CSV table of C-alpha atoms and ligand atoms in Angstrom, one decimal:
chain,number,residue,atom,x,y,z
H,1,UNK,CA,25.0,42.0,-16.7
H,2,UNK,CA,22.8,44.9,-18.4
H,3,UNK,CA,24.7,44.0,-21.7
H,4,UNK,CA,24.0,40.4,-21.2
H,5,UNK,CA,20.2,41.2,-20.7
H,6,UNK,CA,20.0,43.3,-23.8
H,7,UNK,CA,21.6,40.6,-25.9
H,8,UNK,CA,19.2,37.8,-24.4
H,9,UNK,CA,16.4,40.3,-25.1
H,10,UNK,CA,17.2,40.8,-28.7
H,11,UNK,CA,17.6,37.1,-29.2
H,12,UNK,CA,14.2,36.5,-27.6
H,13,UNK,CA,12.6,39.1,-29.9
H,14,UNK,CA,14.3,37.7,-32.9
H,15,UNK,CA,13.3,34.2,-32.1
H,16,UNK,CA,9.7,35.2,-31.3
H,17,UNK,CA,9.4,36.9,-34.8
H,18,UNK,CA,10.9,33.8,-36.5
H,19,UNK,CA,8.4,31.7,-34.6
H,20,UNK,CA,5.5,34.0,-35.3
H,21,UNK,CA,6.5,34.4,-39.0
H,22,UNK,CA,6.4,30.6,-39.3
H,23,UNK,CA,10.2,30.6,-40.3
H,24,UNK,CA,11.0,27.8,-37.8
H,25,UNK,CA,8.6,25.6,-40.0
H,26,UNK,CA,11.4,25.3,-42.6
H,27,UNK,CA,13.8,23.8,-40.2
H,28,UNK,CA,14.1,20.0,-39.5
H,29,UNK,CA,12.2,18.7,-36.5
H,30,UNK,CA,15.4,18.5,-34.5
H,31,UNK,CA,16.7,21.8,-35.2
H,32,UNK,CA,13.2,23.3,-34.6
H,33,UNK,CA,13.4,21.6,-31.2
H,34,UNK,CA,16.9,23.0,-30.4
H,35,UNK,CA,15.6,26.6,-31.3
H,36,UNK,CA,12.5,26.0,-29.2
H,37,UNK,CA,14.8,24.9,-26.3
H,38,UNK,CA,17.0,27.8,-26.7
H,39,UNK,CA,14.2,30.3,-26.9
H,40,UNK,CA,12.6,29.0,-23.8
H,41,UNK,CA,15.8,28.9,-21.8
H,42,UNK,CA,16.8,32.5,-22.8
H,43,UNK,CA,13.2,33.7,-22.0
H,44,UNK,CA,13.4,32.0,-18.6
H,45,UNK,CA,16.8,33.6,-17.9
H,46,UNK,CA,15.4,37.0,-18.6
H,47,UNK,CA,12.3,36.4,-16.5
H,48,UNK,CA,14.5,35.1,-13.6
H,49,UNK,CA,16.4,38.4,-13.6
H,50,UNK,CA,13.2,40.3,-13.0
H,51,UNK,CA,12.2,38.0,-10.3
H,52,UNK,CA,15.7,38.2,-8.6
H,53,UNK,CA,15.2,42.1,-8.5
H,54,UNK,CA,11.5,41.8,-7.3
H,55,UNK,CA,10.3,44.1,-4.5
H,56,UNK,CA,6.6,43.7,-5.1
H,57,UNK,CA,6.1,42.6,-1.4
H,58,UNK,CA,7.6,42.7,2.0
H,59,UNK,CA,9.3,39.2,1.4
H,60,UNK,CA,11.8,40.9,-0.5
H,61,UNK,CA,13.3,42.1,2.8
H,62,UNK,CA,13.2,38.8,4.5
H,63,UNK,CA,14.3,36.4,1.9
H,64,UNK,CA,18.1,35.3,1.6
H,65,UNK,CA,17.4,35.0,-2.1
H,66,UNK,CA,14.6,34.2,-4.7
H,67,UNK,CA,14.0,30.8,-5.8
H,68,UNK,CA,12.9,31.0,-9.4
H,69,UNK,CA,12.7,27.3,-10.3
H,70,UNK,CA,14.8,24.9,-12.2
H,71,UNK,CA,14.8,22.1,-14.8
H,72,UNK,CA,14.2,21.4,-18.4
H,73,UNK,CA,13.1,24.7,-20.3
H,74,UNK,CA,10.6,22.7,-22.5
H,75,UNK,CA,9.6,20.0,-19.9
H,76,UNK,CA,6.4,18.0,-20.6
H,77,UNK,CA,5.8,18.0,-16.7
H,78,UNK,CA,5.8,21.2,-14.5
H,79,UNK,CA,5.6,20.7,-10.8
H,80,UNK,CA,4.3,23.7,-8.7
H,81,UNK,CA,4.7,23.8,-5.1
H,82,UNK,CA,3.9,26.5,-2.5
H,83,UNK,CA,6.9,28.5,-1.6
H,84,UNK,CA,10.6,28.0,-0.7
H,85,UNK,CA,11.5,26.6,2.7
H,86,UNK,CA,14.6,27.3,4.7
H,87,UNK,CA,16.8,25.1,2.7
H,88,UNK,CA,15.5,26.4,-0.6
H,89,UNK,CA,15.9,30.0,0.5
H,90,UNK,CA,19.7,29.0,1.5
H,91,UNK,CA,20.4,27.3,-1.8
H,92,UNK,CA,18.3,29.4,-4.2
H,93,UNK,CA,16.8,26.1,-5.6
H,94,UNK,CA,13.2,24.5,-5.3
H,95,UNK,CA,12.5,21.4,-3.4
H,96,UNK,CA,16.0,20.7,-2.0
H,97,UNK,CA,15.0,20.1,1.6
H,98,UNK,CA,13.1,17.0,3.1
H,99,UNK,CA,10.0,17.5,1.0
H,100,UNK,CA,12.3,17.6,-2.1
H,101,UNK,CA,13.7,14.1,-1.4
H,102,UNK,CA,10.2,12.8,-1.5
H,103,UNK,CA,9.3,14.8,-4.7
H,104,UNK,CA,12.5,13.6,-6.4
H,105,UNK,CA,11.5,9.9,-5.5
H,106,UNK,CA,8.1,10.6,-7.0
H,107,UNK,CA,9.6,12.0,-10.3
H,108,UNK,CA,11.9,8.9,-10.7
H,109,UNK,CA,9.0,6.8,-10.0
H,110,UNK,CA,7.2,8.2,-13.1
H,111,UNK,CA,10.4,7.2,-15.1
H,112,UNK,CA,11.8,10.7,-15.4
H,113,UNK,CA,15.1,12.4,-13.7
H,114,UNK,CA,14.7,15.5,-11.9
H,115,UNK,CA,16.4,17.6,-14.6
H,116,UNK,CA,13.9,16.3,-17.2
H,117,UNK,CA,10.9,18.0,-15.5
H,118,UNK,CA,10.6,21.8,-14.4
H,119,UNK,CA,10.0,22.5,-10.8
H,120,UNK,CA,8.9,25.8,-9.3
H,121,UNK,CA,6.5,27.4,-6.7
H,122,UNK,CA,3.7,29.8,-6.3
H,123,UNK,CA,5.8,32.1,-4.4
H,124,UNK,CA,9.3,32.7,-5.2
H,125,UNK,CA,10.5,33.9,-1.9
H,126,UNK,CA,10.4,32.2,1.4
H,127,UNK,CA,7.7,33.5,3.9
H,128,UNK,CA,9.2,33.9,7.5
H,129,UNK,CA,9.2,30.8,9.5
H,130,UNK,CA,7.5,29.0,6.6
H,131,UNK,CA,4.1,30.5,7.3
H,132,UNK,CA,1.4,30.2,4.8
H,133,UNK,CA,1.6,32.5,1.7
H,134,UNK,CA,-0.8,35.6,2.0
H,135,UNK,CA,-3.3,36.2,-0.6
H,136,UNK,CA,-1.7,39.4,-1.6
H,137,UNK,CA,1.7,37.6,-1.9
H,138,UNK,CA,0.1,35.1,-4.2
H,139,UNK,CA,-1.5,37.6,-6.2
H,140,UNK,CA,1.8,39.8,-6.7
H,141,UNK,CA,3.8,36.6,-7.5
H,142,UNK,CA,1.3,34.7,-9.7
H,143,UNK,CA,2.3,36.7,-12.9
H,144,UNK,CA,5.7,35.3,-12.7
H,145,UNK,CA,4.3,31.7,-12.7
H,146,UNK,CA,1.9,32.5,-15.5
H,147,UNK,CA,5.0,33.6,-17.5
H,148,UNK,CA,7.0,30.5,-16.8
H,149,UNK,CA,4.0,28.4,-17.9
H,150,UNK,CA,3.7,30.4,-21.1
H,151,UNK,CA,7.3,30.0,-21.9
H,152,UNK,CA,7.8,26.3,-20.8
H,153,UNK,CA,4.4,25.1,-22.3
H,154,UNK,CA,4.3,22.0,-20.3
H,155,UNK,CA,1.8,19.4,-21.3
H,156,UNK,CA,0.9,18.4,-17.7
H,157,UNK,CA,1.1,20.6,-14.5
H,158,UNK,CA,1.2,18.7,-11.2
H,159,UNK,CA,0.0,21.1,-8.4
H,160,UNK,CA,1.5,20.1,-5.1
H,161,UNK,CA,-0.8,21.2,-2.3
H,162,UNK,CA,-3.6,23.3,-1.9
H,163,UNK,CA,-2.0,26.7,-2.5
H,164,UNK,CA,-0.8,25.6,-6.0
H,165,UNK,CA,-4.0,23.9,-6.7
H,166,UNK,CA,-6.1,27.0,-5.6
H,167,UNK,CA,-4.1,29.6,-7.4
H,168,UNK,CA,-4.0,27.6,-10.8
H,169,UNK,CA,-7.5,26.6,-10.6
H,170,UNK,CA,-9.1,29.6,-8.9
H,171,UNK,CA,-11.0,27.4,-6.5
H,172,UNK,CA,-11.1,27.0,-2.8
H,173,UNK,CA,-12.2,23.3,-2.7
H,174,UNK,CA,-10.1,21.3,-0.3
H,175,UNK,CA,-7.1,19.4,-1.7
H,176,UNK,CA,-8.6,16.2,-0.6
H,177,UNK,CA,-11.5,16.8,-2.9
H,178,UNK,CA,-9.5,18.0,-5.8
H,179,UNK,CA,-6.6,15.5,-5.8
H,180,UNK,CA,-6.3,12.7,-8.3
H,181,UNK,CA,-8.7,14.2,-11.1
H,182,UNK,CA,-7.4,16.0,-14.2
H,183,UNK,CA,-8.4,19.6,-14.7
H,184,UNK,CA,-7.5,22.1,-17.3
H,185,UNK,CA,-5.4,25.2,-16.8
H,186,UNK,CA,-5.6,27.3,-20.0
H,187,UNK,CA,-5.8,24.0,-22.0
H,188,UNK,CA,-3.1,22.3,-20.1
H,189,UNK,CA,-3.9,19.2,-18.1
H,190,UNK,CA,-3.4,19.8,-14.4
H,191,UNK,CA,-3.4,17.2,-11.7
H,192,UNK,CA,-3.5,18.4,-8.0
H,193,UNK,CA,-2.2,16.2,-5.3
H,194,UNK,CA,-0.9,16.4,-1.7
H,195,UNK,CA,2.2,18.6,-0.9
H,196,UNK,CA,5.1,16.3,-0.2
H,197,UNK,CA,5.7,18.3,3.1
H,198,UNK,CA,2.0,17.4,4.1
H,199,UNK,CA,2.8,13.7,3.5
H,200,UNK,CA,5.8,13.9,5.8
H,201,UNK,CA,3.4,15.0,8.8
H,202,UNK,CA,0.4,12.9,7.5
H,203,UNK,CA,1.6,9.4,6.3
H,204,UNK,CA,-2.0,8.5,5.6
H,205,UNK,CA,-1.9,10.6,2.6
H,206,UNK,CA,0.9,8.6,1.0
H,207,UNK,CA,-1.2,5.9,-0.5
H,208,UNK,CA,-3.5,8.5,-2.5
H,209,UNK,CA,-0.3,10.4,-3.4
H,210,UNK,CA,1.3,7.4,-5.0
H,211,UNK,CA,-1.9,6.7,-6.9
H,212,UNK,CA,-1.8,10.3,-8.2
H,213,UNK,CA,1.8,9.6,-9.3
H,214,UNK,CA,0.7,6.5,-11.1
H,215,UNK,CA,-1.9,8.6,-13.0
H,216,UNK,CA,0.7,11.0,-13.9
H,217,UNK,CA,2.9,8.3,-15.2
H,218,UNK,CA,-0.1,7.1,-17.4
H,219,UNK,CA,-0.6,10.7,-18.7
H,220,UNK,CA,3.1,11.1,-19.3
H,221,UNK,CA,2.9,7.7,-21.4
H,222,UNK,CA,0.2,9.0,-23.7
H,223,UNK,CA,2.6,11.8,-24.7
H,224,UNK,CA,5.6,9.5,-25.5
E,301,URA,N1,8.0,23.4,-0.3
E,301,URA,C1,7.5,24.0,-1.4
E,301,URA,O1,6.4,24.2,-1.6
E,301,URA,N2,8.5,24.4,-2.3
E,301,URA,C2,9.6,24.2,-2.1
E,301,URA,O2,10.6,24.5,-2.9
E,301,URA,C3,10.1,23.5,-0.9
E,301,URA,C4,9.3,23.0,-0.1
């Protein structure tokens, strides 16, 4: 494992150097894209290994496993949720429980497959009994999300629920006020909307949520 990490790290350093030196510019667009995907998947793999070993807070003691995130390493759209729930903690994958079924439907409704987007959370470990994330846990975990965004370079981030929207926009406005409008996170478009788990408990949020998904689809179409 240590050897594998060393190889990945040297490949990343090499590719980063090539990227910075403009060497990738001499390749055809399709080869450039392949290099870029390779670079991102290696960088995500290396980052995930730090996350899996993370002991920054007490959630390291209660988690079954970390849930790093999954999807296309160069996805145009990044979905950010709150924290893994019970099923996610069991399977090690984000949004695989009942909220995940709704999120998957929303992704398909905008014309994409789950594996064509990237899905992660603000917290990479499940809080006991699915309690809300604590401010210190968010502060400890946020650098991992920042690094995922730096690697994936999505064109649109969809913040699912108030914890993702608050962490990424450094605001404390309510999600009802924030949702449905486009903001900027370090130059990347960011659309906050209701969390799918909230919709399961509050069906009145479904109409605005689907309006937000239509908005997301329009933003996506501008990029294609
Ligand atoms: N809720 C979240 O915020 N994230 C998950 O991965 C699952 C449920």
